[in-house]
mmCIF file with all atom_site columns, N, CA and C in Angstrom:
data_model
loop_
_atom_site.group_PDB
_atom_site.id
_atom_site.type_symbol
_atom_site.label_atom_id
_atom_site.label_alt_id
_atom_site.label_comp_id
_atom_site.label_asym_id
_atom_site.label_entity_id
_atom_site.label_seq_id
_atom_site.pdbx_PDB_ins_code
_atom_site.Cartn_x
_atom_site.Cartn_y
_atom_site.Cartn_z
_atom_site.occupancy
_atom_site.B_iso_or_equiv
_atom_site.pdbx_formal_charge
_atom_site.auth_seq_id
_atom_site.auth_comp_id
_atom_site.auth_asym_id
_atom_site.auth_atom_id
_atom_site.pdbx_PDB_model_num
ATOM 1   N N  . MET A 1 1  ? 76.666  84.908  64.452  1.00 46.00 ? 1  MET A N  1
ATOM 2   C CA . MET A 1 1  ? 77.141  85.346  65.758  1.00 46.00 ? 1  MET A CA 1
ATOM 3   C C  . MET A 1 1  ? 78.053  84.277  66.344  1.00 46.00 ? 1  MET A C  1
ATOM 4   N N  . ASN A 1 2  ? 79.205  84.681  66.841  1.00 68.00 ? 2  ASN A N  1
ATOM 5   C CA . ASN A 1 2  ? 80.154  83.751  67.432  1.00 68.00 ? 2  ASN A CA 1
ATOM 6   C C  . ASN A 1 2  ? 79.835  83.530  68.898  1.00 68.00 ? 2  ASN A C  1
ATOM 7   N N  . ASP A 1 3  ? 79.871  82.278  69.319  1.00 74.00 ? 3  ASP A N  1
ATOM 8   C CA . ASP A 1 3  ? 79.741  81.963  70.739  1.00 74.00 ? 3  ASP A CA 1
ATOM 9   C C  . ASP A 1 3  ? 81.130  82.051  71.362  1.00 74.00 ? 3  ASP A C  1
ATOM 10  N N  . HIS A 1 4  ? 81.191  82.546  72.574  1.00 79.00 ? 4  HIS A N  1
ATOM 11  C CA . HIS A 1 4  ? 82.475  82.680  73.247  1.00 79.00 ? 4  HIS A CA 1
ATOM 12  C C  . HIS A 1 4  ? 82.513  81.787  74.474  1.00 79.00 ? 4  HIS A C  1
ATOM 13  N N  . VAL A 1 5  ? 83.641  81.126  74.660  1.00 85.00 ? 5  VAL A N  1
ATOM 14  C CA . VAL A 1 5  ? 83.913  80.347  75.861  1.00 85.00 ? 5  VAL A CA 1
ATOM 15  C C  . VAL A 1 5  ? 85.156  80.952  76.481  1.00 85.00 ? 5  VAL A C  1
ATOM 16  N N  . TYR A 1 6  ? 85.086  81.220  77.762  1.00 90.00 ? 6  TYR A N  1
ATOM 17  C CA . TYR A 1 6  ? 86.196  81.853  78.462  1.00 90.00 ? 6  TYR A CA 1
ATOM 18  C C  . TYR A 1 6  ? 86.766  80.915  79.513  1.00 90.00 ? 6  TYR A C  1
ATOM 19  N N  . LYS A 1 7  ? 88.071  80.975  79.672  1.00 95.00 ? 7  LYS A N  1
ATOM 20  C CA . LYS A 1 7  ? 88.731  80.356  80.810  1.00 95.00 ? 7  LYS A CA 1
ATOM 21  C C  . LYS A 1 7  ? 88.995  81.499  81.786  1.00 95.00 ? 7  LYS A C  1
ATOM 22  N N  . VAL A 1 8  ? 88.835  81.236  83.071  1.00 96.00 ? 8  VAL A N  1
ATOM 23  C CA . VAL A 1 8  ? 88.996  82.269  84.089  1.00 96.00 ? 8  VAL A CA 1
ATOM 24  C C  . VAL A 1 8  ? 90.152  81.896  85.011  1.00 96.00 ? 8  VAL A C  1
ATOM 25  N N  . VAL A 1 9  ? 91.012  82.871  85.278  1.00 97.00 ? 9  VAL A N  1
ATOM 26  C CA . VAL A 1 9  ? 92.119  82.684  86.215  1.00 97.00 ? 9  VAL A CA 1
ATOM 27  C C  . VAL A 1 9  ? 92.035  83.764  87.291  1.00 97.00 ? 9  VAL A C  1
ATOM 28  N N  . GLU A 1 10 ? 92.607  83.476  88.431  1.00 98.00 ? 10 GLU A N  1
ATOM 29  C CA . GLU A 1 10 ? 92.665  84.458  89.510  1.00 98.00 ? 10 GLU A CA 1
ATOM 30  C C  . GLU A 1 10 ? 94.082  85.008  89.584  1.00 98.00 ? 10 GLU A C  1
ATOM 31  N N  . LEU A 1 11 ? 94.192  86.322  89.675  1.00 97.00 ? 11 LEU A N  1
ATOM 32  C CA . LEU A 1 11 ? 95.483  87.005  89.722  1.00 97.00 ? 11 LEU A CA 1
ATOM 33  C C  . LEU A 1 11 ? 95.548  87.910  90.946  1.00 97.00 ? 11 LEU A C  1
ATOM 34  N N  . VAL A 1 12 ? 96.749  88.168  91.414  1.00 97.00 ? 12 VAL A N  1
ATOM 35  C CA . VAL A 1 12 ? 96.959  89.139  92.482  1.00 97.00 ? 12 VAL A CA 1
ATOM 36  C C  . VAL A 1 12 ? 98.029  90.108  91.992  1.00 97.00 ? 12 VAL A C  1
ATOM 37  N N  . GLY A 1 13 ? 97.687  91.397  91.985  1.00 97.00 ? 13 GLY A N  1
ATOM 38  C CA . GLY A 1 13 ? 98.639  92.427  91.594  1.00 97.00 ? 13 GLY A CA 1
ATOM 39  C C  . GLY A 1 13 ? 98.930  93.326  92.773  1.00 97.00 ? 13 GLY A C  1
ATOM 40  N N  . SER A 1 14 ? 100.131 93.878  92.796  1.00 96.00 ? 14 SER A N  1
ATOM 41  C CA . SER A 1 14 ? 100.483 94.777  93.888  1.00 96.00 ? 14 SER A CA 1
ATOM 42  C C  . SER A 1 14 ? 101.231 95.987  93.352  1.00 96.00 ? 14 SER A C  1
ATOM 43  N N  . SER A 1 15 ? 101.181 97.062  94.127  1.00 97.00 ? 15 SER A N  1
ATOM 44  C CA . SER A 1 15 ? 101.837 98.310  93.737  1.00 97.00 ? 15 SER A CA 1
ATOM 45  C C  . SER A 1 15 ? 102.027 99.186  94.963  1.00 97.00 ? 15 SER A C  1
ATOM 46  N N  . GLU A 1 16 ? 103.084 99.964  94.952  1.00 97.00 ? 16 GLU A N  1
ATOM 47  C CA . GLU A 1 16 ? 103.293 100.969 95.986  1.00 97.00 ? 16 GLU A CA 1
ATOM 48  C C  . GLU A 1 16 ? 102.635 102.287 95.582  1.00 97.00 ? 16 GLU A C  1
ATOM 49  N N  . THR A 1 17 ? 102.126 102.371 94.348  1.00 97.00 ? 17 THR A N  1
ATOM 50  C CA . THR A 1 17 ? 101.608 103.621 93.793  1.00 97.00 ? 17 THR A CA 1
ATOM 51  C C  . THR A 1 17 ? 100.099 103.767 93.928  1.00 97.00 ? 17 THR A C  1
ATOM 52  N N  . SER A 1 18 ? 99.328  102.771 93.436  1.00 97.00 ? 18 SER A N  1
ATOM 53  C CA . SER A 1 18 ? 97.869  102.908 93.404  1.00 97.00 ? 18 SER A CA 1
ATOM 54  C C  . SER A 1 18 ? 97.187  101.573 93.149  1.00 97.00 ? 18 SER A C  1
ATOM 55  N N  . ILE A 1 19 ? 95.882  101.565 93.381  1.00 97.00 ? 19 ILE A N  1
ATOM 56  C CA . ILE A 1 19 ? 95.074  100.391 93.066  1.00 97.00 ? 19 ILE A CA 1
ATOM 57  C C  . ILE A 1 19 ? 95.093  100.141 91.560  1.00 97.00 ? 19 ILE A C  1
ATOM 58  N N  . GLU A 1 20 ? 94.950  101.215 90.777  1.00 97.00 ? 20 GLU A N  1
ATOM 59  C CA . GLU A 1 20 ? 94.964  101.082 89.319  1.00 97.00 ? 20 GLU A CA 1
ATOM 60  C C  . GLU A 1 20 ? 96.277  100.495 88.822  1.00 97.00 ? 20 GLU A C  1
ATOM 61  N N  . ASP A 1 21 ? 97.373  100.909 89.421  1.00 98.00 ? 21 ASP A N  1
ATOM 62  C CA . ASP A 1 21 ? 98.679  100.370 89.036  1.00 98.00 ? 21 ASP A CA 1
ATOM 63  C C  . ASP A 1 21 ? 98.794  98.896  89.414  1.00 98.00 ? 21 ASP A C  1
ATOM 64  N N  . ALA A 1 22 ? 98.228  98.503  90.536  1.00 98.00 ? 22 ALA A N  1
ATOM 65  C CA . ALA A 1 22 ? 98.239  97.095  90.937  1.00 98.00 ? 22 ALA A CA 1
ATOM 66  C C  . ALA A 1 22 ? 97.455  96.245  89.933  1.00 98.00 ? 22 ALA A C  1
ATOM 67  N N  . ILE A 1 23 ? 96.323  96.762  89.464  1.00 98.00 ? 23 ILE A N  1
ATOM 68  C CA . ILE A 1 23 ? 95.544  96.055  88.443  1.00 98.00 ? 23 ILE A CA 1
ATOM 69  C C  . ILE A 1 23 ? 96.345  95.942  87.159  1.00 98.00 ? 23 ILE A C  1
ATOM 70  N N  . GLN A 1 24 ? 96.915  97.058  86.713  1.00 98.00 ? 24 GLN A N  1
ATOM 71  C CA . GLN A 1 24 ? 97.691  97.055  85.469  1.00 98.00 ? 24 GLN A CA 1
ATOM 72  C C  . GLN A 1 24 ? 98.884  96.119  85.555  1.00 98.00 ? 24 GLN A C  1
ATOM 73  N N  . THR A 1 25 ? 99.536  96.082  86.707  1.00 97.00 ? 25 THR A N  1
ATOM 74  C CA . THR A 1 25 ? 100.672 95.183  86.912  1.00 97.00 ? 25 THR A CA 1
ATOM 75  C C  . THR A 1 25 ? 100.248 93.732  86.721  1.00 97.00 ? 25 THR A C  1
ATOM 76  N N  . ALA A 1 26 ? 99.123  93.342  87.318  1.00 97.00 ? 26 ALA A N  1
ATOM 77  C CA . ALA A 1 26 ? 98.642  91.962  87.194  1.00 97.00 ? 26 ALA A CA 1
ATOM 78  C C  . ALA A 1 26 ? 98.279  91.627  85.748  1.00 97.00 ? 26 ALA A C  1
ATOM 79  N N  . ILE A 1 27 ? 97.555  92.523  85.075  1.00 97.00 ? 27 ILE A N  1
ATOM 80  C CA . ILE A 1 27 ? 97.125  92.269  83.699  1.00 97.00 ? 27 ILE A CA 1
ATOM 81  C C  . ILE A 1 27 ? 98.312  92.234  82.747  1.00 97.00 ? 27 ILE A C  1
ATOM 82  N N  . THR A 1 28 ? 99.231  93.180  82.896  1.00 97.00 ? 28 THR A N  1
ATOM 83  C CA . THR A 1 28 ? 100.403 93.225  82.018  1.00 97.00 ? 28 THR A CA 1
ATOM 84  C C  . THR A 1 28 ? 101.238 91.968  82.156  1.00 97.00 ? 28 THR A C  1
ATOM 85  N N  . ARG A 1 29 ? 101.486 91.564  83.392  1.00 97.00 ? 29 ARG A N  1
ATOM 86  C CA . ARG A 1 29 ? 102.310 90.362  83.613  1.00 97.00 ? 29 ARG A CA 1
ATOM 87  C C  . ARG A 1 29 ? 101.611 89.116  83.091  1.00 97.00 ? 29 ARG A C  1
ATOM 88  N N  . ALA A 1 30 ? 100.317 88.961  83.367  1.00 96.00 ? 30 ALA A N  1
ATOM 89  C CA . ALA A 1 30 ? 99.576  87.783  82.908  1.00 96.00 ? 30 ALA A CA 1
ATOM 90  C C  . ALA A 1 30 ? 99.508  87.727  81.387  1.00 96.00 ? 30 ALA A C  1
ATOM 91  N N  . SER A 1 31 ? 99.409  88.870  80.741  1.00 95.00 ? 31 SER A N  1
ATOM 92  C CA . SER A 1 31 ? 99.295  88.881  79.275  1.00 95.00 ? 31 SER A CA 1
ATOM 93  C C  . SER A 1 31 ? 100.589 88.453  78.588  1.00 95.00 ? 31 SER A C  1
ATOM 94  N N  . GLN A 1 32 ? 101.678 88.365  79.329  1.00 96.00 ? 32 GLN A N  1
ATOM 95  C CA . GLN A 1 32 ? 102.931 87.857  78.763  1.00 96.00 ? 32 GLN A CA 1
ATOM 96  C C  . GLN A 1 32 ? 102.857 86.358  78.498  1.00 96.00 ? 32 GLN A C  1
ATOM 97  N N  . THR A 1 33 ? 101.978 85.654  79.218  1.00 94.00 ? 33 THR A N  1
ATOM 98  C CA . THR A 1 33 ? 101.863 84.207  79.028  1.00 94.00 ? 33 THR A CA 1
ATOM 99  C C  . THR A 1 33 ? 100.459 83.750  78.651  1.00 94.00 ? 33 THR A C  1
ATOM 100 N N  . LEU A 1 34 ? 99.458  84.601  78.840  1.00 93.00 ? 34 LEU A N  1
ATOM 101 C CA . LEU A 1 34 ? 98.082  84.252  78.479  1.00 93.00 ? 34 LEU A CA 1
ATOM 102 C C  . LEU A 1 34 ? 97.664  85.072  77.267  1.00 93.00 ? 34 LEU A C  1
ATOM 103 N N  . ARG A 1 35 ? 97.156  84.380  76.247  1.00 92.00 ? 35 ARG A N  1
ATOM 104 C CA . ARG A 1 35 ? 96.672  85.078  75.053  1.00 92.00 ? 35 ARG A CA 1
ATOM 105 C C  . ARG A 1 35 ? 95.174  85.326  75.171  1.00 92.00 ? 35 ARG A C  1
ATOM 106 N N  . ASN A 1 36 ? 94.692  86.275  74.421  1.00 92.00 ? 36 ASN A N  1
ATOM 107 C CA . ASN A 1 36 ? 93.261  86.527  74.242  1.00 92.00 ? 36 ASN A CA 1
ATOM 108 C C  . ASN A 1 36 ? 92.534  86.967  75.510  1.00 92.00 ? 36 ASN A C  1
ATOM 109 N N  . MET A 1 37 ? 93.222  87.678  76.410  1.00 94.00 ? 37 MET A N  1
ATOM 110 C CA . MET A 1 37 ? 92.517  88.184  77.598  1.00 94.00 ? 37 MET A CA 1
ATOM 111 C C  . MET A 1 37 ? 91.489  89.210  77.156  1.00 94.00 ? 37 MET A C  1
ATOM 112 N N  . ARG A 1 38 ? 90.283  89.109  77.723  1.00 94.00 ? 38 ARG A N  1
ATOM 113 C CA . ARG A 1 38 ? 89.169  89.952  77.286  1.00 94.00 ? 38 ARG A CA 1
ATOM 114 C C  . ARG A 1 38 ? 88.569  90.808  78.400  1.00 94.00 ? 38 ARG A C  1
ATOM 115 N N  . TRP A 1 39 ? 88.641  90.380  79.653  1.00 95.00 ? 39 TRP A N  1
ATOM 116 C CA . TRP A 1 39 ? 87.994  91.129  80.732  1.00 95.00 ? 39 TRP A CA 1
ATOM 117 C C  . TRP A 1 39 ? 88.641  90.800  82.067  1.00 95.00 ? 39 TRP A C  1
ATOM 118 N N  . PHE A 1 40 ? 88.363  91.651  83.044  1.00 97.00 ? 40 PHE A N  1
ATOM 119 C CA . PHE A 1 40 ? 88.782  91.372  84.427  1.00 97.00 ? 40 PHE A CA 1
ATOM 120 C C  . PHE A 1 40 ? 87.721  91.898  85.375  1.00 97.00 ? 40 PHE A C  1
ATOM 121 N N  . GLU A 1 41 ? 87.741  91.352  86.582  1.00 98.00 ? 41 GLU A N  1
ATOM 122 C CA . GLU A 1 41 ? 86.822  91.757  87.644  1.00 98.00 ? 41 GLU A CA 1
ATOM 123 C C  . GLU A 1 41 ? 87.608  91.812  88.945  1.00 98.00 ? 41 GLU A C  1
ATOM 124 N N  . VAL A 1 42 ? 87.569  92.926  89.639  1.00 98.00 ? 42 VAL A N  1
ATOM 125 C CA . VAL A 1 42 ? 88.267  93.064  90.915  1.00 98.00 ? 42 VAL A CA 1
ATOM 126 C C  . VAL A 1 42 ? 87.432  92.399  92.005  1.00 98.00 ? 42 VAL A C  1
ATOM 127 N N  . LEU A 1 43 ? 88.035  91.450  92.711  1.00 98.00 ? 43 LEU A N  1
ATOM 128 C CA . LEU A 1 43 ? 87.348  90.713  93.778  1.00 98.00 ? 43 LEU A CA 1
ATOM 129 C C  . LEU A 1 43 ? 87.634  91.300  95.154  1.00 98.00 ? 43 LEU A C  1
ATOM 130 N N  . GLN A 1 44 ? 88.880  91.705  95.369  1.00 98.00 ? 44 GLN A N  1
ATOM 131 C CA . GLN A 1 44 ? 89.283  92.243  96.673  1.00 98.00 ? 44 GLN A CA 1
ATOM 132 C C  . GLN A 1 44 ? 90.270  93.383  96.471  1.00 98.00 ? 44 GLN A C  1
ATOM 133 N N  . THR A 1 45 ? 90.206  94.331  97.361  1.00 98.00 ? 45 THR A N  1
ATOM 134 C CA . THR A 1 45 ? 91.186  95.410  97.406  1.00 98.00 ? 45 THR A CA 1
ATOM 135 C C  . THR A 1 45 ? 91.670  95.505  98.839  1.00 98.00 ? 45 THR A C  1
ATOM 136 N N  . ARG A 1 46 ? 92.961  95.547  99.013  1.00 97.00 ? 46 ARG A N  1
ATOM 137 C CA . ARG A 1 46 ? 93.508  95.670  100.363 1.00 97.00 ? 46 ARG A CA 1
ATOM 138 C C  . ARG A 1 46 ? 94.839  96.401  100.293 1.00 97.00 ? 46 ARG A C  1
ATOM 139 N N  . GLY A 1 47 ? 95.367  96.737  101.433 1.00 96.00 ? 47 GLY A N  1
ATOM 140 C CA . GLY A 1 47 ? 96.625  97.452  101.456 1.00 96.00 ? 47 GLY A CA 1
ATOM 141 C C  . GLY A 1 47 ? 97.341  97.308  102.777 1.00 96.00 ? 47 GLY A C  1
ATOM 142 N N  . HIS A 1 48 ? 98.512  97.881  102.809 1.00 95.00 ? 48 HIS A N  1
ATOM 143 C CA . HIS A 1 48 ? 99.377  97.844  103.986 1.00 95.00 ? 48 HIS A CA 1
ATOM 144 C C  . HIS A 1 48 ? 99.561  99.270  104.493 1.00 95.00 ? 48 HIS A C  1
ATOM 145 N N  . VAL A 1 49 ? 99.356  99.468  105.778 1.00 96.00 ? 49 VAL A N  1
ATOM 146 C CA . VAL A 1 49 ? 99.512  100.785 106.389 1.00 96.00 ? 49 VAL A CA 1
ATOM 147 C C  . VAL A 1 49 ? 100.743 100.766 107.282 1.00 96.00 ? 49 VAL A C  1
ATOM 148 N N  . GLU A 1 50 ? 101.548 101.799 107.148 1.00 95.00 ? 50 GLU A N  1
ATOM 149 C CA . GLU A 1 50 ? 102.751 101.925 107.973 1.00 95.00 ? 50 GLU A CA 1
ATOM 150 C C  . GLU A 1 50 ? 102.890 103.382 108.400 1.00 95.00 ? 50 GLU A C  1
ATOM 151 N N  . ASP A 1 51 ? 103.053 103.613 109.669 1.00 97.00 ? 51 ASP A N  1
ATOM 152 C CA . ASP A 1 51 ? 103.184 104.972 110.212 1.00 97.00 ? 51 ASP A CA 1
ATOM 153 C C  . ASP A 1 51 ? 102.023 105.870 109.788 1.00 97.00 ? 51 ASP A C  1
ATOM 154 N N  . GLY A 1 52 ? 100.824 105.293 109.766 1.00 97.00 ? 52 GLY A N  1
ATOM 155 C CA . GLY A 1 52 ? 99.637  106.064 109.451 1.00 97.00 ? 52 GLY A CA 1
ATOM 156 C C  . GLY A 1 52 ? 99.454  106.405 107.984 1.00 97.00 ? 52 GLY A C  1
ATOM 157 N N  . LYS A 1 53 ? 100.254 105.814 107.107 1.00 95.00 ? 53 LYS A N  1
ATOM 158 C CA . LYS A 1 53 ? 100.155 106.077 105.678 1.00 95.00 ? 53 LYS A CA 1
ATOM 159 C C  . LYS A 1 53 ? 100.030 104.776 104.898 1.00 95.00 ? 53 LYS A C  1
ATOM 160 N N  . VAL A 1 54 ? 99.319  104.846 103.778 1.00 94.00 ? 54 VAL A N  1
ATOM 161 C CA . VAL A 1 54 ? 99.210  103.678 102.891 1.00 94.00 ? 54 VAL A CA 1
ATOM 162 C C  . VAL A 1 54 ? 100.553 103.494 102.203 1.00 94.00 ? 54 VAL A C  1
ATOM 163 N N  . ARG A 1 55 ? 101.112 102.307 102.351 1.00 95.00 ? 55 ARG A N  1
ATOM 164 C CA . ARG A 1 55 ? 102.429 102.024 101.780 1.00 95.00 ? 55 ARG A CA 1
ATOM 165 C C  . ARG A 1 55 ? 102.375 101.039 100.614 1.00 95.00 ? 55 ARG A C  1
ATOM 166 N N  . HIS A 1 56 ? 101.287 100.272 100.542 1.00 96.00 ? 56 HIS A N  1
ATOM 167 C CA . HIS A 1 56 ? 101.241 99.213  99.532  1.00 96.00 ? 56 HIS A CA 1
ATOM 168 C C  . HIS A 1 56 ? 99.788  98.879  99.226  1.00 96.00 ? 56 HIS A C  1
ATOM 169 N N  . TYR A 1 57 ? 99.454  98.724  97.945  1.00 97.00 ? 57 TYR A N  1
ATOM 170 C CA . TYR A 1 57 ? 98.119  98.329  97.500  1.00 97.00 ? 57 TYR A CA 1
ATOM 171 C C  . TYR A 1 57 ? 98.189  96.927  96.917  1.00 97.00 ? 57 TYR A C  1
ATOM 172 N N  . GLN A 1 58 ? 97.137  96.146  97.140  1.00 97.00 ? 58 GLN A N  1
ATOM 173 C CA . GLN A 1 58 ? 97.057  94.796  96.574  1.00 97.00 ? 58 GLN A CA 1
ATOM 174 C C  . GLN A 1 58 ? 95.635  94.548  96.121  1.00 97.00 ? 58 GLN A C  1
ATOM 175 N N  . VAL A 1 59 ? 95.493  93.983  94.928  1.00 98.00 ? 59 VAL A N  1
ATOM 176 C CA . VAL A 1 59 ? 94.171  93.637  94.399  1.00 98.00 ? 59 VAL A CA 1
ATOM 177 C C  . VAL A 1 59 ? 94.158  92.180  93.968  1.00 98.00 ? 59 VAL A C  1
ATOM 178 N N  . VAL A 1 60 ? 93.027  91.539  94.223  1.00 98.00 ? 60 VAL A N  1
ATOM 179 C CA . VAL A 1 60 ? 92.783  90.181  93.732  1.00 98.00 ? 60 VAL A CA 1
ATOM 180 C C  . VAL A 1 60 ? 91.745  90.326  92.636  1.00 98.00 ? 60 VAL A C  1
ATOM 181 N N  . LEU A 1 61 ? 92.026  89.748  91.472  1.00 97.00 ? 61 LEU A N  1
ATOM 182 C CA . LEU A 1 61 ? 91.069  89.864  90.386  1.00 97.00 ? 61 LEU A CA 1
ATOM 183 C C  . LEU A 1 61 ? 90.942  88.571  89.608  1.00 97.00 ? 61 LEU A C  1
ATOM 184 N N  . LYS A 1 62 ? 89.790  88.443  88.970  1.00 98.00 ? 62 LYS A N  1
ATOM 185 C CA . LYS A 1 62 ? 89.559  87.358  88.018  1.00 98.00 ? 62 LYS A CA 1
ATOM 186 C C  . LYS A 1 62 ? 89.772  87.942  86.639  1.00 98.00 ? 62 LYS A C  1
ATOM 187 N N  . ALA A 1 63 ? 90.410  87.191  85.764  1.00 97.00 ? 63 ALA A N  1
ATOM 188 C CA . ALA A 1 63 ? 90.590  87.613  84.380  1.00 97.00 ? 63 ALA A CA 1
ATOM 189 C C  . ALA A 1 63 ? 90.091  86.491  83.477  1.00 97.00 ? 63 ALA A C  1
ATOM 190 N N  . GLY A 1 64 ? 89.385  86.875  82.427  1.00 96.00 ? 64 GLY A N  1
ATOM 191 C CA . GLY A 1 64 ? 88.861  85.895  81.485  1.00 96.00 ? 64 GLY A CA 1
ATOM 192 C C  . GLY A 1 64 ? 89.532  86.038  80.134  1.00 96.00 ? 64 GLY A C  1
ATOM 193 N N  . PHE A 1 65 ? 89.824  84.895  79.517  1.00 94.00 ? 65 PHE A N  1
ATOM 194 C CA . PHE A 1 65 ? 90.385  84.916  78.184  1.00 94.00 ? 65 PHE A CA 1
ATOM 195 C C  . PHE A 1 65 ? 89.710  83.837  77.343  1.00 94.00 ? 65 PHE A C  1
ATOM 196 N N  . THR A 1 66 ? 89.640  84.098  76.042  1.00 92.00 ? 66 THR A N  1
ATOM 197 C CA . THR A 1 66 ? 89.004  83.135  75.147  1.00 92.00 ? 66 THR A CA 1
ATOM 198 C C  . THR A 1 66 ? 89.983  82.021  74.831  1.00 92.00 ? 66 THR A C  1
ATOM 199 N N  . LEU A 1 67 ? 89.450  80.847  74.621  1.00 85.00 ? 67 LEU A N  1
ATOM 200 C CA . LEU A 1 67 ? 90.273  79.679  74.303  1.00 85.00 ? 67 LEU A CA 1
ATOM 201 C C  . LEU A 1 67 ? 90.579  79.668  72.816  1.00 85.00 ? 67 LEU A C  1
ATOM 202 N N  . ASP A 1 68 ? 91.777  79.182  72.476  1.00 78.00 ? 68 ASP A N  1
ATOM 203 C CA . ASP A 1 68 ? 92.121  78.980  71.080  1.00 78.00 ? 68 ASP A CA 1
ATOM 204 C C  . ASP A 1 68 ? 91.272  77.853  70.519  1.00 78.00 ? 68 ASP A C  1
ATOM 205 N N  . GLU A 1 69 ? 91.070  77.869  69.226  1.00 71.00 ? 69 GLU A N  1
ATOM 206 C CA . GLU A 1 69 ? 90.331  76.788  68.571  1.00 71.00 ? 69 GLU A CA 1
ATOM 207 C C  . GLU A 1 69 ? 91.013  75.456  68.863  1.00 71.00 ? 69 GLU A C  1
ATOM 208 N N  . GLY A 1 70 ? 90.264  74.505  69.397  1.00 62.00 ? 70 GLY A N  1
ATOM 209 C CA . GLY A 1 70 ? 90.802  73.172  69.661  1.00 62.00 ? 70 GLY A CA 1
ATOM 210 C C  . GLY A 1 70 ? 91.759  73.090  70.822  1.00 62.00 ? 70 GLY A C  1
ATOM 211 N N  . GLY A 1 71 ? 91.926  74.175  71.592  1.00 51.00 ? 71 GLY A N  1
ATOM 212 C CA . GLY A 1 71 ? 92.873  74.174  72.711  1.00 51.00 ? 71 GLY A CA 1
ATOM 213 C C  . GLY A 1 71 ? 92.165  74.283  74.041  1.00 51.00 ? 71 GLY A C  1
ATOM 214 N N  . SER A 1 72 ? 92.958  74.184  75.112  1.00 51.00 ? 72 SER A N  1
ATOM 215 C CA . SER A 1 72 ? 92.384  74.343  76.457  1.00 51.00 ? 72 SER A CA 1
ATOM 216 C C  . SER A 1 72 ? 93.161  75.350  77.245  1.00 51.00 ? 72 SER A C  1
#
């Protein structure tokens, strides 16, 4: 059985479309520079209201990725 060690980073994603899109935006962008991402956890959900309508979604999330052998 392999033991896993994860490094955790905090990300903020935003979208004019949905909470799910804000999450996907954050994960997609982070995966361009972070390898081995394995999980995420949504910490906060918030948005912007204008003229009585939701105009913008924002999520704060933690993402965990495994470390490369011998790396940090």
